[in-house]
Amino acid sequence: MRKINIFDTTLRDGEQSAGVNLNLQEKLEIARQLERLKVDIIEAGFPAASKGDFQSVKQIAETIKHSSVTGLSRSVQSDIDTAWEALKGGAEPRLHLFIATSPIHMAHKLRMTPEQVIEAAVSSVKYAKRYFPIVQWSAEDACRSELPFLAEIVAKVIEAGASVINIPDTVGYITPKEYGEIFDFLRKNVPNIEKISLSAHCHDDLGMAVANSLAAIEHGATQIEGTINGIGERAGNAALEEIAVALYIRKDYYKAETGLNLQEIKRTSNLVSKLTGMTLPANKAIVGKNAFAHESGIHQDGVLKEKTTYEIISPELVGVQSNSMVLGKHSGRHALRNRVVELGYTLSEAEINKLFVRFKELADKKKDITDDDLVALIFEEKFDLFKEFYQLSSIQVQYGTNQIPTAVVVLMDGQGNEIQEAATGAGSVESLYNTLERCFKTEVKLLDYRIESVSGGRDALAQVFVKVRVNEMETSGRGTAQDVLEASAKAYINAVNRVFMIEKMREENQKVVIKN
Ligand SMILES: CC(=O)SCCNC(=O)CCNC(=O)[C@H](O)C(C)(C)COP(=O)(O)OP(=O)(O)OC[C@H]1O[C@@H](n2cnc3c(N)ncnc32)[C@H](O)[C@@H]1OP(=O)(O)O
Ligand SMILES: CC(C)C(=O)C(=O)O
């Protein structure tokens, strides 16, 4: 079996999904879960992009011990210097350098000649090697590049010290057969290529990211890049869980394996989906709600007689289990702490105590607290870092079939001032959002609103996801409560607080001088 290294870019390319902004705590939690999943490399961000990205990469590099942590950098010295400052505290610092090699990108975006691109690539790899023991180099838009040019630049960056060469299908254009041919061409035409590791990075614009990644493995790639749930720029990246399980189930064919702990897949997928607000289609392979559900009589009959008639993957393989735990109003802190740990979360004693109060409040209203309820409460406590901006004190909404819906909202701002406003709207949620907009004194455009119940039953918690645009910035928010209107208000406030947080960081960023 060939070993395939898994390079996870959920926190970098995944966060490039429109409307997704993860805060430091959220990124750390995902990084810890990726470490439990045993990914080989975590791309934690793009350190030179912002102060927030820099801090997240630095903290992740200093926290994660069993996966290697990397960050992305353009071929410019100031980006490399900043990346070193972020990554130097990690166990195995590595840098991911890139520059575009296709005629379209070189001419129109970089406005550089091919010779200038080679010069920038080589000099940046040499510069990075002064700091980093491992330098990965990526040819952005490799799949629309001219193959002889690609081979020439790859040969030169290997000579300059790059030990991993990544061939990205940046715009999701290639087909599996053609992608395999690019790997064959490079392996045949680049000197010393057997001394480095070849990597694949595929986007899903034509729905072929996973198929292309698997084709790359068949043609010599030893590293695969992708994201959990396939999130990422535009149509997303290759879904790592699909690649890992395909290699496992079809090891007879691929004769290659990853080091992933497959049983952590479902938990990782849930965490990423909840924290990014990017819900999964029910029929998503491996991690969708219906991935192991047999609906029709003939299938059910077959599965009852012999599972393998219709099940090629057992749910337990990827950590899908039935939820048998019952926590209720008579449960104590020990049971709660135990369950939190079993669910894979790391909470301080103070956080457990705060969670316990919320848990008891909910248990008074709801008979059984499920794992999903608990996760929703953990998210509210652990990841709402924006409390220094607006916090909800109370809402009151009046609705009648022959009345104009009216809402009254009381908020606290970051300085402890109370803000009270009222407004009407075409429906209850609209009246609430019109009122909140008055409180914020900023125009907020609602782009998307989704509501789901966290668990089953009439007393289920409601979870609302919103996408908004404020001051030209798109962001998402989530809110959980037993009442749908309260959950709606919390989601809206969470999204707007994220924008204010990012704006504040950007202001602070401008004050930071990055070493040149
Ligand atoms: C395929 C990918 O996913 S690549 C990664 C994409 N991710 C991101 O862009 C997220 C982070 N990016 C950012 O925060 C910003 O783009 C920054 C901070 C990096 C740069 O911001 P700005 O300096 O304002 O530049 P802006 O983003 O407008 O333009 C990019 C510049 O970098 C240049 N550039 C792009 N790629 C590279 C590269 N690999 N090496 C060197 N220069 C590059 C562009 O040609 C352009 O240069 P120009 O200003 O001389 O025209
Ligand atoms: C920077 C590279 C690896 C990338 O994200 C892409 O080309 O899609």
Coordinates of C-alpha atoms and ligand atoms in Angstrom, one line a residue:
M1 CA 0.0 0.0 0.0
R2 CA 1.3 3.5 -0.9
K3 CA 0.8 6.1 1.9
I4 CA -1.1 9.2 0.7
N5 CA -0.5 12.3 2.8
I6 CA -3.7 14.3 3.6
F7 CA -3.3 18.1 3.4
D8 CA -6.3 19.7 4.9
T9 CA -7.1 23.3 3.7
T10 CA -10.5 23.7 5.4
L11 CA -9.2 26.6 7.4
R12 CA -7.7 28.4 4.3
D13 CA -9.3 27.5 1.0
G14 CA -12.4 26.3 2.9
E15 CA -12.7 29.6 4.6
Q16 CA -12.6 31.2 1.2
S17 CA -16.2 30.1 0.8
A18 CA -18.4 33.1 0.3
G19 CA -20.0 34.3 3.5
V20 CA -17.8 32.1 5.8
N21 CA -15.8 33.8 8.5
L22 CA -14.4 31.7 11.4
N23 CA -13.1 33.3 14.5
L24 CA -10.0 32.2 16.4
Q25 CA -11.8 29.9 18.8
E26 CA -13.7 28.3 16.0
K27 CA -10.5 27.8 13.9
L28 CA -8.7 26.3 16.9
E29 CA -11.6 23.9 17.6
I30 CA -11.6 22.7 13.9
A31 CA -7.7 22.4 14.0
R32 CA -7.9 20.2 17.1
Q33 CA -10.5 18.0 15.5
L34 CA -8.4 17.7 12.3
E35 CA -5.6 16.6 14.5
R36 CA -7.9 13.9 16.0
L37 CA -8.8 12.9 12.5
K38 CA -5.0 12.5 12.0
V39 CA -4.6 14.7 8.9
D40 CA -0.9 15.0 8.0
I41 CA -0.9 18.7 7.3
I42 CA -3.2 21.5 8.3
E43 CA -3.2 24.7 6.2
A44 CA -4.3 27.1 8.9
G45 CA -4.6 30.2 6.9
F46 CA -2.8 32.9 4.9
P47 CA -0.8 34.8 7.6
A48 CA -0.2 38.0 5.5
A49 CA -3.9 38.3 4.7
S50 CA -4.9 40.0 8.0
K51 CA -4.0 40.3 11.6
G52 CA -6.8 37.8 12.5
D53 CA -5.4 35.2 10.0
F54 CA -1.9 35.8 11.4
Q55 CA -3.0 35.2 15.0
S56 CA -5.0 32.1 14.1
V57 CA -2.1 30.5 12.2
K58 CA 0.3 31.3 15.0
Q59 CA -2.0 29.9 17.7
I60 CA -2.8 26.8 15.7
A61 CA 0.9 26.2 15.0
E62 CA 1.7 26.5 18.7
T63 CA -1.2 24.3 19.8
I64 CA -1.2 21.4 17.3
K65 CA 1.5 18.8 17.9
H66 CA 0.6 15.7 15.8
S67 CA -0.1 17.3 12.4
S68 CA 2.2 19.6 10.6
V69 CA 0.9 23.2 10.3
T70 CA 1.4 25.3 7.3
G71 CA 0.3 28.7 5.9
L72 CA -0.1 30.1 2.4
S73 CA 2.2 32.9 1.0
R74 CA 2.5 34.8 -2.3
S75 CA 6.0 34.9 -3.9
V76 CA 6.9 38.0 -2.1
Q77 CA 9.4 38.5 0.8
S78 CA 7.0 40.3 3.1
D79 CA 4.5 37.5 2.9
I80 CA 7.2 34.9 3.7
D81 CA 8.5 37.0 6.6
T82 CA 5.0 37.3 8.1
A83 CA 4.4 33.5 7.5
W84 CA 7.6 32.7 9.4
E85 CA 6.6 34.8 12.3
A86 CA 3.3 32.9 12.5
L87 CA 4.7 29.4 11.9
K88 CA 8.1 29.4 13.6
G89 CA 6.6 28.1 17.0
G90 CA 5.2 25.0 15.3
A91 CA 6.6 21.5 15.6
E92 CA 7.5 21.2 11.9
P93 CA 7.3 24.6 10.2
R94 CA 6.5 24.4 6.5
L95 CA 5.5 27.1 4.0
H96 CA 3.1 26.9 1.1
L97 CA 4.3 29.2 -1.6
F98 CA 2.4 29.8 -4.8
I99 CA 2.5 31.7 -8.1
A100 CA 0.3 31.4 -11.2
T101 CA 1.8 29.7 -14.3
S102 CA -1.0 29.8 -16.9
P103 CA -0.8 32.3 -19.8
I104 CA -4.2 33.9 -18.7
H105 CA -3.0 34.4 -15.1
M106 CA 0.5 35.5 -16.0
A107 CA -0.6 38.1 -18.6
H108 CA -3.8 39.5 -17.0
K109 CA -3.5 39.1 -13.3
L110 CA 0.2 39.1 -12.5
R111 CA 1.1 41.2 -15.5
M112 CA 4.4 39.3 -15.6
T113 CA 6.3 37.6 -18.4
P114 CA 6.9 33.8 -18.0
E115 CA 10.6 34.6 -17.3
Q116 CA 9.6 37.0 -14.5
V117 CA 7.4 34.3 -13.0
I118 CA 10.2 31.8 -13.0
E119 CA 12.5 34.4 -11.4
A120 CA 9.9 35.2 -8.7
A121 CA 9.2 31.5 -8.0
V122 CA 12.9 30.5 -7.7
S123 CA 13.9 33.5 -5.6
S124 CA 10.9 33.1 -3.3
V125 CA 11.7 29.4 -2.7
K126 CA 15.3 30.2 -2.0
Y127 CA 14.3 33.0 0.4
A128 CA 11.8 30.8 2.1
K129 CA 14.4 28.0 2.5
R130 CA 16.4 30.3 4.8
Y131 CA 13.7 29.9 7.4
F132 CA 11.6 26.8 6.6
P133 CA 12.8 23.2 6.6
I134 CA 10.0 22.3 4.3
V135 CA 8.8 24.4 1.4
Q136 CA 5.8 23.4 -0.7
W137 CA 5.5 25.2 -4.1
S138 CA 2.2 25.4 -6.0
A139 CA 1.7 26.3 -9.7
E140 CA -1.6 28.2 -9.5
D141 CA -3.8 27.4 -12.5
A142 CA -1.4 24.6 -13.4
C143 CA -4.1 22.8 -15.4
R144 CA -4.4 25.6 -17.9
S145 CA -0.6 26.1 -18.2
E146 CA 1.6 25.0 -21.1
L147 CA 3.1 21.7 -20.1
P148 CA 6.7 22.4 -21.2
F149 CA 6.6 25.7 -19.3
L150 CA 5.2 23.9 -16.2
A151 CA 7.9 21.3 -16.4
E152 CA 10.6 24.0 -16.7
I153 CA 9.4 26.0 -13.7
V154 CA 8.8 22.9 -11.6
A155 CA 12.4 21.7 -12.3
K156 CA 13.8 25.1 -11.3
V157 CA 11.9 25.3 -8.0
I158 CA 13.0 21.8 -7.1
E159 CA 16.5 22.9 -7.7
A160 CA 15.9 26.0 -5.5
G161 CA 14.8 23.7 -2.6
A162 CA 11.1 22.9 -2.8
S163 CA 10.3 19.4 -1.6
V164 CA 6.6 19.3 -2.3
I165 CA 5.2 20.3 -5.7
N166 CA 1.5 20.9 -5.9
I167 CA -0.4 20.9 -9.3
P168 CA -3.6 22.7 -8.6
D169 CA -6.7 22.6 -10.8
T170 CA -7.5 26.1 -9.5
V171 CA -10.6 26.7 -11.6
G172 CA -12.0 23.1 -11.7
Y173 CA -11.4 22.7 -15.4
I174 CA -9.5 19.5 -15.9
T175 CA -10.9 15.9 -16.5
P176 CA -9.5 12.8 -14.6
K177 CA -7.7 11.5 -17.7
E178 CA -6.1 14.8 -18.6
Y179 CA -5.1 15.4 -14.9
G180 CA -3.4 12.0 -14.9
E181 CA -1.5 12.9 -18.1
I182 CA -0.1 16.1 -16.5
F183 CA 1.3 14.0 -13.6
D184 CA 2.8 11.5 -16.2
F185 CA 4.3 14.4 -18.2
L186 CA 6.0 15.9 -15.2
R187 CA 7.3 12.6 -13.9
K188 CA 8.8 11.9 -17.3
N189 CA 10.2 15.4 -18.0
V190 CA 11.4 16.9 -14.7
P191 CA 14.8 15.9 -13.4
N192 CA 14.9 14.7 -9.8
I193 CA 11.1 14.6 -9.6
E194 CA 11.3 11.2 -7.8
K195 CA 13.0 13.0 -4.9
I196 CA 10.1 15.2 -4.1
S197 CA 6.4 14.6 -3.2
L198 CA 3.8 15.4 -5.9
S199 CA 0.5 16.9 -4.6
A200 CA -3.0 17.4 -6.1
H201 CA -5.4 20.2 -5.3
C202 CA -8.7 20.1 -7.1
H203 CA -11.7 22.4 -7.3
D204 CA -15.2 21.2 -8.0
D205 CA -16.6 23.6 -10.7
L206 CA -17.5 20.7 -13.0
G207 CA -18.1 18.3 -10.2
M208 CA -14.9 16.4 -10.8
A209 CA -12.7 17.4 -7.8
V210 CA -12.8 14.0 -6.1
A211 CA -12.4 12.0 -9.3
N212 CA -9.5 14.2 -10.4
S213 CA -7.8 13.7 -7.0
L214 CA -8.1 9.9 -7.3
A215 CA -6.8 10.0 -10.8
A216 CA -3.7 12.0 -9.5
I217 CA -3.1 9.2 -7.0
E218 CA -3.2 6.7 -9.8
H219 CA -0.6 8.7 -11.6
G220 CA 1.9 9.2 -8.8
A221 CA 0.6 11.9 -6.5
T222 CA 1.5 11.1 -2.8
Q223 CA -0.3 14.1 -1.3
I224 CA -3.9 15.1 -1.7
E225 CA -5.3 18.5 -0.7
G226 CA -8.9 19.2 0.1
T227 CA -11.4 20.3 2.7
I228 CA -13.9 18.7 5.0
N229 CA -17.4 18.6 3.3
G230 CA -15.7 19.9 0.2
I231 CA -16.2 23.5 1.2
G232 CA -14.1 26.2 -0.5
E233 CA -13.9 29.0 -3.1
R234 CA -16.8 28.9 -5.6
A235 CA -18.1 25.3 -6.0
G236 CA -15.6 24.2 -3.4
N237 CA -12.6 21.8 -3.1
A238 CA -12.3 18.1 -3.2
A239 CA -14.1 16.5 -0.2
L240 CA -11.4 14.8 1.8
E241 CA -13.8 12.4 3.5
E242 CA -14.9 11.1 0.1
I243 CA -11.3 10.5 -1.0
A244 CA -10.2 8.8 2.2
V245 CA -13.2 6.5 2.3
A246 CA -12.9 5.7 -1.5
L247 CA -9.3 4.7 -0.9
Y248 CA -10.3 2.5 2.0
I249 CA -13.3 0.8 0.4
R250 CA -11.5 0.4 -2.9
K251 CA -8.0 -0.5 -1.6
D252 CA -8.2 -3.5 -3.9
Y253 CA -8.1 -1.0 -6.8
Y254 CA -6.1 2.0 -5.6
K255 CA -3.6 0.1 -3.4
A256 CA -3.1 3.3 -1.5
E257 CA -4.1 4.4 2.0
T258 CA -4.3 7.5 4.2
G259 CA -3.4 7.7 7.9
L260 CA -6.8 9.1 8.7
N261 CA -8.8 7.9 11.7
L262 CA -11.9 7.4 9.6
Q263 CA -14.1 7.1 12.7
E264 CA -13.6 10.8 13.3
I265 CA -15.1 11.7 9.9
K266 CA -18.7 12.3 10.9
R267 CA -17.8 14.4 14.0
T268 CA -15.4 16.5 11.9
S269 CA -18.0 17.0 9.2
N270 CA -20.6 18.1 11.8
L271 CA -18.2 20.5 13.4
V272 CA -17.2 22.2 10.2
S273 CA -20.8 22.3 9.0
K274 CA -22.1 23.9 12.2
L275 CA -19.3 26.4 12.6
T276 CA -19.2 27.6 9.0
G277 CA -23.1 27.6 8.7
M278 CA -22.7 25.5 5.5
T279 CA -25.3 22.8 5.8
L280 CA -24.9 19.6 3.8
P281 CA -27.3 18.2 1.3
A282 CA -29.0 15.1 2.7
N283 CA -27.6 12.9 -0.1
K284 CA -24.0 14.1 0.3
A285 CA -21.7 11.1 0.1
I286 CA -20.3 9.7 3.4
V287 CA -21.6 12.5 5.6
G288 CA -25.1 13.4 4.4
K289 CA -28.1 12.6 6.5
N290 CA -29.3 10.0 4.0
A291 CA -25.9 8.5 3.3
F292 CA -26.8 5.3 5.2
A293 CA -30.6 5.5 5.1
H294 CA -32.4 2.8 3.2
E295 CA -35.9 3.9 2.1
S296 CA -37.5 1.5 -0.3
G297 CA -39.0 -1.9 0.6
I298 CA -36.7 -4.0 -1.6
H299 CA -33.6 -2.3 -0.3
Q300 CA -34.8 -2.6 3.3
D301 CA -35.6 -6.3 2.8
G302 CA -32.1 -6.8 1.3
V303 CA -30.3 -5.0 4.2
L304 CA -32.3 -6.9 6.8
K305 CA -31.3 -10.2 5.2
E306 CA -27.7 -9.2 4.6
K307 CA -26.3 -5.6 5.0
T308 CA -23.8 -5.8 2.2
T309 CA -26.6 -6.2 -0.4
Y310 CA -26.9 -2.4 -0.4
E311 CA -24.3 -1.1 2.0
I312 CA -20.7 -0.8 0.7
I313 CA -19.7 1.4 3.7
S314 CA -20.7 0.6 7.3
P315 CA -21.9 3.7 9.1
E316 CA -19.6 2.8 12.1
L317 CA -16.6 3.1 9.8
V318 CA -17.0 6.8 9.6
G319 CA -18.3 7.3 13.1
V320 CA -22.1 7.4 12.5
Q321 CA -23.8 5.9 15.5
S322 CA -27.3 5.9 17.0
N323 CA -27.7 8.4 19.7
S324 CA -28.4 6.5 22.9
M325 CA -27.4 9.0 25.5
V326 CA -30.1 10.6 27.6
L327 CA -29.2 13.7 29.6
G328 CA -32.1 15.3 31.5
K329 CA -32.9 17.7 34.2
H330 CA -31.6 15.3 36.9
S331 CA -28.2 14.9 35.3
G332 CA -25.2 16.5 37.1
R333 CA -22.0 18.2 36.1
H334 CA -20.0 14.9 35.9
A335 CA -22.4 13.4 33.3
L336 CA -22.4 16.7 31.4
R337 CA -18.6 17.0 31.4
N338 CA -18.2 13.3 30.4
R339 CA -20.5 13.8 27.5
V340 CA -18.8 17.0 26.4
V341 CA -15.5 15.1 26.3
E342 CA -17.0 12.2 24.5
L343 CA -18.4 14.6 21.9
G344 CA -14.8 15.8 21.3
Y345 CA -14.9 19.3 22.8
T346 CA -12.3 20.8 25.1
L347 CA -14.0 23.1 27.7
S348 CA -12.4 24.9 30.7
E349 CA -14.0 24.4 34.1
A350 CA -15.5 27.9 33.8
E351 CA -17.0 27.1 30.5
I352 CA -18.4 23.8 31.9
N353 CA -20.0 25.8 34.7
K354 CA -21.6 28.3 32.3
L355 CA -22.8 25.4 30.0
F356 CA -24.3 23.7 33.1
V357 CA -26.5 26.7 33.8
R358 CA -27.7 26.8 30.2
F359 CA -28.2 23.0 30.2
K360 CA -30.4 23.1 33.3
E361 CA -32.5 26.0 31.9
L362 CA -33.1 23.9 28.8
A363 CA -33.7 20.7 30.7
D364 CA -36.5 22.4 32.6
K365 CA -38.3 23.1 29.3
K366 CA -37.3 20.0 27.4
K367 CA -37.5 16.4 28.5
D368 CA -34.4 14.8 27.0
I369 CA -31.3 16.7 26.0
T370 CA -29.7 15.1 22.9
D371 CA -26.1 15.3 21.7
D372 CA -27.2 17.8 19.1
D373 CA -28.9 20.0 21.7
L374 CA -25.7 19.9 23.8
V375 CA -23.5 20.8 20.8
A376 CA -25.8 23.7 20.0
L377 CA -25.3 25.0 23.6
I378 CA -21.6 24.4 23.5
F379 CA -21.4 26.5 20.3
E380 CA -23.4 29.3 21.9
E381 CA -21.0 29.4 25.0
K382 CA -17.7 28.7 23.4
F383 CA -17.8 30.4 20.0
D384 CA -19.7 33.5 20.5
L385 CA -16.7 35.8 20.9
F386 CA -18.5 38.9 19.7
K387 CA -20.2 39.7 22.9
E388 CA -18.1 42.9 23.2
F389 CA -20.5 44.3 20.5
Y390 CA -24.3 43.8 20.7
Q391 CA -26.1 41.4 23.1
L392 CA -29.7 40.6 23.1
S393 CA -31.6 41.5 26.3
S394 CA -35.2 40.9 25.3
I395 CA -37.6 40.8 22.4
Q396 CA -41.3 41.1 22.2
V397 CA -43.2 40.4 18.9
Q398 CA -46.9 41.0 18.3
Y399 CA -48.5 39.0 15.5
G400 CA -52.2 38.6 14.6
T401 CA -53.8 37.6 11.3
N402 CA -55.3 41.0 10.9
Q403 CA -52.6 43.1 12.6
I404 CA -49.4 44.6 11.4
P405 CA -46.6 42.6 13.0
T406 CA -44.6 44.8 15.5
A407 CA -41.4 44.0 17.4
V408 CA -39.8 45.7 20.4
V409 CA -36.1 44.8 21.0
V410 CA -33.8 45.7 23.9
L411 CA -30.1 45.3 23.2
M412 CA -26.9 46.0 25.2
D413 CA -24.1 47.6 23.3
G414 CA -20.4 46.9 24.1
Q415 CA -20.2 49.8 26.5
G416 CA -23.1 48.6 28.7
N417 CA -25.7 51.0 27.2
E418 CA -29.2 49.8 26.7
I419 CA -30.7 50.4 23.3
Q420 CA -34.5 50.0 22.8
E421 CA -36.3 50.2 19.5
A422 CA -39.6 49.2 17.9
A423 CA -40.6 48.7 14.2
T424 CA -43.2 46.9 12.1
G425 CA -42.7 44.5 9.1
A426 CA -44.6 42.3 6.7
G427 CA -44.1 39.3 9.0
S428 CA -42.8 38.6 12.6
V429 CA -39.2 38.0 11.5
E430 CA -39.2 41.0 9.2
S431 CA -40.5 43.3 12.0
L432 CA -37.8 41.9 14.3
Y433 CA -35.0 42.5 11.7
N434 CA -36.3 46.0 10.9
T435 CA -36.1 46.8 14.6
L436 CA -32.6 45.3 15.0
E437 CA -31.5 47.4 12.0
R438 CA -32.7 50.5 13.8
C439 CA -30.7 49.5 16.9
F440 CA -27.5 49.0 14.8
K441 CA -28.0 52.3 12.9
T442 CA -26.5 50.6 9.9
E443 CA -28.2 49.2 6.8
V444 CA -28.2 45.4 6.9
K445 CA -29.3 43.4 3.8
L446 CA -30.5 39.9 4.6
L447 CA -29.2 37.5 1.8
D448 CA -30.3 34.2 3.2
Y449 CA -32.3 32.8 6.1
R450 CA -32.6 29.2 7.1
I451 CA -34.1 27.5 10.1
E452 CA -33.8 24.0 11.3
S453 CA -34.7 22.1 14.3
V454 CA -31.7 20.9 16.3
S455 CA -33.3 17.6 17.3
G456 CA -36.8 16.1 16.9
G457 CA -40.0 16.8 18.8
R458 CA -42.2 19.8 19.5
D459 CA -39.8 21.0 22.2
A460 CA -36.8 20.9 19.9
L461 CA -34.3 23.8 19.9
A462 CA -34.5 26.0 16.8
Q463 CA -31.3 26.9 15.0
V464 CA -31.3 29.8 12.6
F465 CA -28.6 30.5 10.0
V466 CA -28.5 33.9 8.2
K467 CA -26.3 35.5 5.6
V468 CA -26.1 39.3 5.6
R469 CA -24.4 42.1 3.9
V470 CA -23.3 45.1 6.0
N471 CA -21.0 47.9 4.8
E472 CA -20.2 45.9 1.6
M473 CA -19.1 42.8 3.6
E474 CA -20.9 39.5 3.5
T475 CA -20.9 37.3 6.5
S476 CA -23.0 34.6 8.2
G477 CA -24.4 34.2 11.7
R478 CA -26.2 31.6 13.7
G479 CA -28.4 31.6 16.7
T480 CA -30.1 28.9 18.9
A481 CA -33.1 29.2 21.2
Q482 CA -36.2 27.3 21.9
D483 CA -38.2 30.0 20.3
V484 CA -37.8 30.6 16.6
L485 CA -38.0 34.4 16.9
E486 CA -35.4 34.5 19.6
A487 CA -33.1 32.2 17.5
S488 CA -33.7 34.5 14.5
A489 CA -32.7 37.6 16.5
K490 CA -29.6 35.9 17.9
A491 CA -28.5 34.8 14.4
Y492 CA -28.9 38.3 13.0
I493 CA -27.0 39.9 15.9
N494 CA -24.2 37.2 15.6
A495 CA -23.8 38.0 11.9
V496 CA -23.7 41.8 12.4
N497 CA -21.3 41.5 15.4
R498 CA -18.9 39.4 13.1
V499 CA -18.8 42.3 10.6
F500 CA -18.1 44.8 13.4
M501 CA -15.4 42.5 14.7
I502 CA -13.7 42.1 11.3
E503 CA -13.9 45.9 10.8
K504 CA -12.3 46.5 14.2
M505 CA -9.5 44.0 13.3
R506 CA -9.0 45.7 10.0
E507 CA -8.6 49.1 11.7
E508 CA -6.1 47.6 14.1
N509 CA -4.4 45.9 11.1
Q510 CA -3.7 49.2 9.5
K511 CA -1.8 50.2 12.6
V512 CA 0.4 47.0 12.3
V513 CA 3.6 47.5 10.3
I514 CA 4.5 44.2 8.6
K515 CA 8.3 43.8 8.4
N516 CA 9.5 44.1 4.8
Ligands
LIG1 C1 -6.0 30.2 -5.7 C2 -6.1 30.8 -4.4 O1 -6.9 30.4 -3.6 S1 -4.9 32.0 -4.0 C3 -5.3 32.5 -2.4 C4 -6.4 33.4 -2.4 N1 -6.7 33.9 -1.1 C5 -6.7 35.2 -0.8 O2 -6.5 36.0 -1.7 C6 -7.1 35.6 0.6 C7 -6.1 36.5 1.2 N2 -5.8 37.7 0.4 C8 -5.8 39.0 0.9 O3 -6.1 39.2 2.0 C9 -5.3 40.0 0.0 O4 -5.5 39.6 -1.4 C10 -3.8 40.3 0.3 C11 -3.6 40.9 1.7 C12 -2.9 39.0 0.2 C13 -3.2 41.2 -0.8 O5 -4.0 42.4 -0.8 P1 -3.6 43.6 -1.7 O6 -2.2 44.0 -1.5 O7 -4.6 44.7 -1.4 O8 -3.7 43.1 -3.2 P2 -4.9 42.5 -4.0 O9 -5.5 41.4 -3.3 O10 -5.9 43.6 -4.4 O11 -4.2 42.0 -5.4 C14 -3.3 41.0 -5.3 C15 -1.9 41.4 -5.7 O12 -1.0 40.3 -5.5 C16 -0.4 39.9 -6.7 N3 -0.3 38.4 -6.7 C17 -1.2 37.5 -6.8 N4 -0.7 36.3 -6.6 C18 0.6 36.5 -6.3 C19 1.7 35.6 -6.1 N5 1.5 34.3 -6.0 N6 2.9 36.1 -5.9 C20 3.1 37.4 -6.0 N7 2.1 38.3 -6.2 C21 0.9 37.8 -6.4 C22 -1.4 40.3 -7.8 O13 -0.8 40.4 -9.0 C23 -1.8 41.7 -7.2 O14 -0.7 42.5 -7.4 P3 -0.8 44.1 -7.8 O15 -1.3 44.8 -6.6 O16 0.6 44.5 -8.1 O17 -1.7 44.1 -9.0
LIG2 C1 -2.9 28.4 -3.8 C2 -3.4 27.2 -4.5 C3 -2.9 25.9 -4.0 C4 -4.9 27.2 -4.6 O1 -5.6 27.3 -3.6 C5 -5.5 26.9 -5.9 O2 -4.8 27.0 -6.9 O3 -6.7 26.7 -6.0

